[in-house]
Amino acid sequence: KKVLDIGTGCGVLSIICAQKGAEHIIATDIDPMAVTNATRNIKRFGLEDKIKLSRTNLFHGIEGEHDVILANLPIDPNSNTWKKLGDVDKIVKDFLEQVCLKLSDDGIALIPWASFGNLDYLRECMLALNIQYTFKIENTFGVIWYLFLIRKKPFILRLSEVVWLAP
């Protein structure tokens, strides 16, 4: 599998993917401190040969299609941490405009989201861009968490797995 981990932070998802057998992993983050931290963690686990790490924004400089795209996007436009990245809604829209172009035909993108983020904006963007998605919901520590699954092709899931399907 080819994995792209956008907003890798400490690199934990890339590390897990490498340990689970992903063949080619690209991990990116725009924050230099996150890249430094991820570099240390990747070295600590001896995975420098499996994970290519770079400081970049979203898909900039990323070539090819990927079987799995993990995206830890900024959620809360009022958070001081994410304010320094710029317009959070624009970042989300830029990501969504490109994600299906970077997915392999049978690929899947996974985007975690929280109830304190602008859920309506995220869903409106996906609908406007004709993005096929579904999501799962979990309530943890008083926050409702969503895991959005995006595909190029329509989802074929058991009815019990589908929460909401668009378009």
mmCIF file of C-alpha atoms in Angstrom:
data_model
loop_
_atom_site.group_PDB
_atom_site.id
_atom_site.type_symbol
_atom_site.label_atom_id
_atom_site.label_comp_id
_atom_site.label_asym_id
_atom_site.label_seq_id
_atom_site.Cartn_x
_atom_site.Cartn_y
_atom_site.Cartn_z
ATOM 1 C CA LYS A 1 0.000 0.000 0.000
ATOM 2 C CA LYS A 2 0.990 3.592 -0.700
ATOM 3 C CA VAL A 3 0.084 5.898 2.201
ATOM 4 C CA LEU A 4 0.053 9.691 2.388
ATOM 5 C CA ASP A 5 -0.161 11.148 5.902
ATOM 6 C CA ILE A 6 -1.009 14.860 5.725
ATOM 7 C CA GLY A 7 -0.596 16.782 8.973
ATOM 8 C CA THR A 8 1.429 13.931 10.442
ATOM 9 C CA GLY A 9 2.170 15.740 13.715
ATOM 10 C CA CYS A 10 4.335 13.342 15.752
ATOM 11 C CA GLY A 11 4.217 10.739 12.952
ATOM 12 C CA VAL A 12 2.282 8.117 14.916
ATOM 13 C CA LEU A 13 -0.108 7.179 12.089
ATOM 14 C CA SER A 14 2.748 6.798 9.592
ATOM 15 C CA ILE A 15 4.661 4.667 12.093
ATOM 16 C CA ILE A 16 1.645 2.406 12.637
ATOM 17 C CA CYS A 17 1.114 2.081 8.866
ATOM 18 C CA ALA A 18 4.772 1.068 8.429
ATOM 19 C CA GLN A 19 4.496 -1.473 11.226
ATOM 20 C CA LYS A 20 1.334 -2.895 9.629
ATOM 21 C CA GLY A 21 3.097 -3.427 6.295
ATOM 22 C CA ALA A 22 2.542 -0.299 4.180
ATOM 23 C CA GLU A 23 5.218 -0.325 1.486
ATOM 24 C CA HIS A 24 5.565 3.369 0.710
ATOM 25 C CA ILE A 25 4.654 6.159 3.146
ATOM 26 C CA ILE A 26 4.917 9.899 2.708
ATOM 27 C CA ALA A 27 4.343 11.930 5.875
ATOM 28 C CA THR A 28 3.966 15.706 5.683
ATOM 29 C CA ASP A 29 3.346 18.619 7.995
ATOM 30 C CA ILE A 30 3.592 22.364 7.559
ATOM 31 C CA ASP A 31 4.687 22.931 11.174
ATOM 32 C CA PRO A 32 8.492 22.726 11.559
ATOM 33 C CA MET A 33 8.185 21.557 15.182
ATOM 34 C CA ALA A 34 5.900 18.707 14.104
ATOM 35 C CA VAL A 35 8.387 17.680 11.399
ATOM 36 C CA THR A 36 11.223 17.693 13.956
ATOM 37 C CA ASN A 37 9.161 15.592 16.364
ATOM 38 C CA ALA A 38 8.078 13.152 13.632
ATOM 39 C CA THR A 39 11.690 12.817 12.447
ATOM 40 C CA ARG A 40 12.785 11.816 15.952
ATOM 41 C CA ASN A 41 9.962 9.291 16.298
ATOM 42 C CA ILE A 42 10.550 7.741 12.876
ATOM 43 C CA LYS A 43 14.250 7.326 13.712
ATOM 44 C CA ARG A 44 13.396 5.952 17.166
ATOM 45 C CA PHE A 45 11.406 3.165 15.476
ATOM 46 C CA GLY A 46 14.041 2.640 12.759
ATOM 47 C CA LEU A 47 11.606 3.383 9.937
ATOM 48 C CA GLU A 48 13.581 5.975 7.934
ATOM 49 C CA ASP A 49 13.680 3.598 4.952
ATOM 50 C CA LYS A 50 9.863 3.225 4.891
ATOM 51 C CA ILE A 51 8.671 6.745 5.720
ATOM 52 C CA LYS A 52 9.624 9.794 3.668
ATOM 53 C CA LEU A 53 8.990 12.928 5.740
ATOM 54 C CA SER A 54 8.759 16.449 4.375
ATOM 55 C CA ARG A 55 7.659 19.885 5.455
ATOM 56 C CA THR A 56 5.000 20.926 2.999
ATOM 57 C CA ASN A 57 1.419 22.123 2.862
ATOM 58 C CA LEU A 58 -1.308 19.676 1.874
ATOM 59 C CA PHE A 59 -0.459 18.098 -1.512
ATOM 60 C CA HIS A 60 2.285 20.524 -2.564
ATOM 61 C CA GLY A 61 5.096 18.546 -4.174
ATOM 62 C CA ILE A 62 3.323 15.218 -3.677
ATOM 63 C CA GLU A 63 3.368 13.056 -6.816
ATOM 64 C CA GLY A 64 1.258 10.084 -7.799
ATOM 65 C CA GLU A 65 -1.796 8.380 -6.388
ATOM 66 C CA HIS A 66 -2.114 6.802 -2.963
ATOM 67 C CA ASP A 67 -4.113 3.876 -1.623
ATOM 68 C CA VAL A 68 -4.645 5.561 1.741
ATOM 69 C CA ILE A 69 -4.640 9.255 2.572
ATOM 70 C CA LEU A 70 -4.726 10.204 6.233
ATOM 71 C CA ALA A 71 -5.469 13.872 6.857
ATOM 72 C CA ASN A 72 -5.243 15.596 10.202
ATOM 73 C CA LEU A 73 -6.702 18.904 9.028
ATOM 74 C CA PRO A 74 -7.179 21.984 11.195
ATOM 75 C CA ILE A 75 -10.648 21.794 12.709
ATOM 76 C CA ASP A 76 -11.263 24.818 14.933
ATOM 77 C CA PRO A 77 -10.827 28.245 13.283
ATOM 78 C CA ASN A 78 -10.718 29.850 16.748
ATOM 79 C CA SER A 79 -7.794 27.759 17.994
ATOM 80 C CA ASN A 80 -4.549 29.719 18.363
ATOM 81 C CA THR A 81 -2.659 26.634 17.195
ATOM 82 C CA TRP A 82 -4.522 26.504 13.895
ATOM 83 C CA LYS A 83 -4.924 30.279 13.416
ATOM 84 C CA LYS A 84 -1.226 30.517 12.537
ATOM 85 C CA LEU A 85 -1.872 28.258 9.530
ATOM 86 C CA GLY A 86 -4.217 30.807 7.984
ATOM 87 C CA ASP A 87 -7.841 30.479 6.936
ATOM 88 C CA VAL A 88 -8.942 27.078 8.248
ATOM 89 C CA ASP A 89 -11.934 26.886 5.881
ATOM 90 C CA LYS A 90 -9.664 27.572 2.893
ATOM 91 C CA ILE A 91 -7.254 24.833 3.983
ATOM 92 C CA VAL A 92 -10.122 22.344 4.243
ATOM 93 C CA LYS A 93 -11.525 23.362 0.855
ATOM 94 C CA ASP A 94 -8.067 23.190 -0.799
ATOM 95 C CA PHE A 95 -7.608 19.681 0.586
ATOM 96 C CA LEU A 96 -11.030 18.505 -0.585
ATOM 97 C CA GLU A 97 -10.508 19.934 -4.078
ATOM 98 C CA GLN A 98 -7.417 17.753 -4.510
ATOM 99 C CA VAL A 99 -7.984 14.609 -2.453
ATOM 100 C CA CYS A 100 -9.737 12.510 -5.108
ATOM 101 C CA LEU A 101 -7.027 13.398 -7.642
ATOM 102 C CA LYS A 102 -4.448 11.895 -5.284
ATOM 103 C CA LEU A 103 -6.390 8.712 -4.476
ATOM 104 C CA SER A 104 -5.861 5.486 -6.390
ATOM 105 C CA ASP A 105 -9.015 4.065 -7.994
ATOM 106 C CA ASP A 106 -9.753 1.870 -4.964
ATOM 107 C CA GLY A 107 -8.142 4.239 -2.474
ATOM 108 C CA ILE A 108 -9.660 5.752 0.641
ATOM 109 C CA ALA A 109 -9.033 8.985 2.517
ATOM 110 C CA LEU A 110 -9.664 9.177 6.251
ATOM 111 C CA ILE A 111 -10.369 12.521 7.906
ATOM 112 C CA PRO A 112 -11.044 12.837 11.630
ATOM 113 C CA TRP A 113 -13.295 15.745 12.617
ATOM 114 C CA ALA A 114 -14.726 16.985 15.921
ATOM 115 C CA SER A 115 -18.032 18.525 16.930
ATOM 116 C CA PHE A 116 -16.310 21.826 17.767
ATOM 117 C CA GLY A 117 -15.272 22.190 14.113
ATOM 118 C CA ASN A 118 -17.398 23.546 11.288
ATOM 119 C CA LEU A 119 -19.069 20.278 10.322
ATOM 120 C CA ASP A 120 -21.638 21.969 8.080
ATOM 121 C CA TYR A 121 -18.893 23.641 6.028
ATOM 122 C CA LEU A 122 -17.010 20.369 5.621
ATOM 123 C CA ARG A 123 -20.122 18.522 4.433
ATOM 124 C CA GLU A 124 -21.193 21.401 2.147
ATOM 125 C CA CYS A 125 -17.760 21.376 0.480
ATOM 126 C CA MET A 126 -17.876 17.623 -0.050
ATOM 127 C CA LEU A 127 -21.372 17.856 -1.513
ATOM 128 C CA ALA A 128 -20.414 20.763 -3.819
ATOM 129 C CA LEU A 129 -17.363 18.828 -5.033
ATOM 130 C CA ASN A 130 -19.419 15.642 -5.549
ATOM 131 C CA ILE A 131 -17.170 13.727 -3.144
ATOM 132 C CA GLN A 132 -18.361 10.228 -2.188
ATOM 133 C CA TYR A 133 -18.172 9.782 1.568
ATOM 134 C CA THR A 134 -19.567 8.186 4.636
ATOM 135 C CA PHE A 135 -18.619 8.608 8.281
ATOM 136 C CA LYS A 136 -18.627 6.991 11.653
ATOM 137 C CA ILE A 137 -19.405 8.783 14.922
ATOM 138 C CA GLU A 138 -18.033 8.316 18.429
ATOM 139 C CA ASN A 139 -18.610 10.341 21.583
ATOM 140 C CA THR A 140 -15.403 10.520 23.601
ATOM 141 C CA PHE A 141 -14.783 12.755 26.626
ATOM 142 C CA GLY A 142 -17.792 14.910 25.800
ATOM 143 C CA VAL A 143 -16.720 15.561 22.207
ATOM 144 C CA ILE A 144 -18.432 13.997 19.233
ATOM 145 C CA TRP A 145 -15.773 12.691 16.843
ATOM 146 C CA TYR A 146 -16.414 11.891 13.201
ATOM 147 C CA LEU A 147 -14.230 9.783 10.969
ATOM 148 C CA PHE A 148 -14.968 10.673 7.357
ATOM 149 C CA LEU A 149 -14.144 8.079 4.717
ATOM 150 C CA ILE A 150 -13.761 9.432 1.187
ATOM 151 C CA ARG A 151 -13.544 7.380 -2.007
ATOM 152 C CA LYS A 152 -13.534 8.000 -5.735
ATOM 153 C CA LYS A 153 -16.097 5.241 -6.175
ATOM 154 C CA PRO A 154 -19.446 4.930 -4.391
ATOM 155 C CA PHE A 155 -19.436 3.058 -1.107
ATOM 156 C CA ILE A 156 -20.796 -0.439 -0.888
ATOM 157 C CA LEU A 157 -21.309 -1.075 2.818
ATOM 158 C CA ARG A 158 -23.725 -2.972 4.963
ATOM 159 C CA LEU A 159 -26.684 -0.769 5.849
ATOM 160 C CA SER A 160 -25.706 -0.905 9.520
ATOM 161 C CA GLU A 161 -22.370 0.752 8.673
ATOM 162 C CA VAL A 162 -23.767 3.693 6.733
ATOM 163 C CA VAL A 163 -24.527 6.796 8.793
ATOM 164 C CA TRP A 164 -24.979 9.256 5.943
ATOM 165 C CA LEU A 165 -24.004 8.958 2.307
ATOM 166 C CA ALA A 166 -23.581 11.820 -0.151
ATOM 167 C CA PRO A 167 -24.400 12.728 -2.795
#
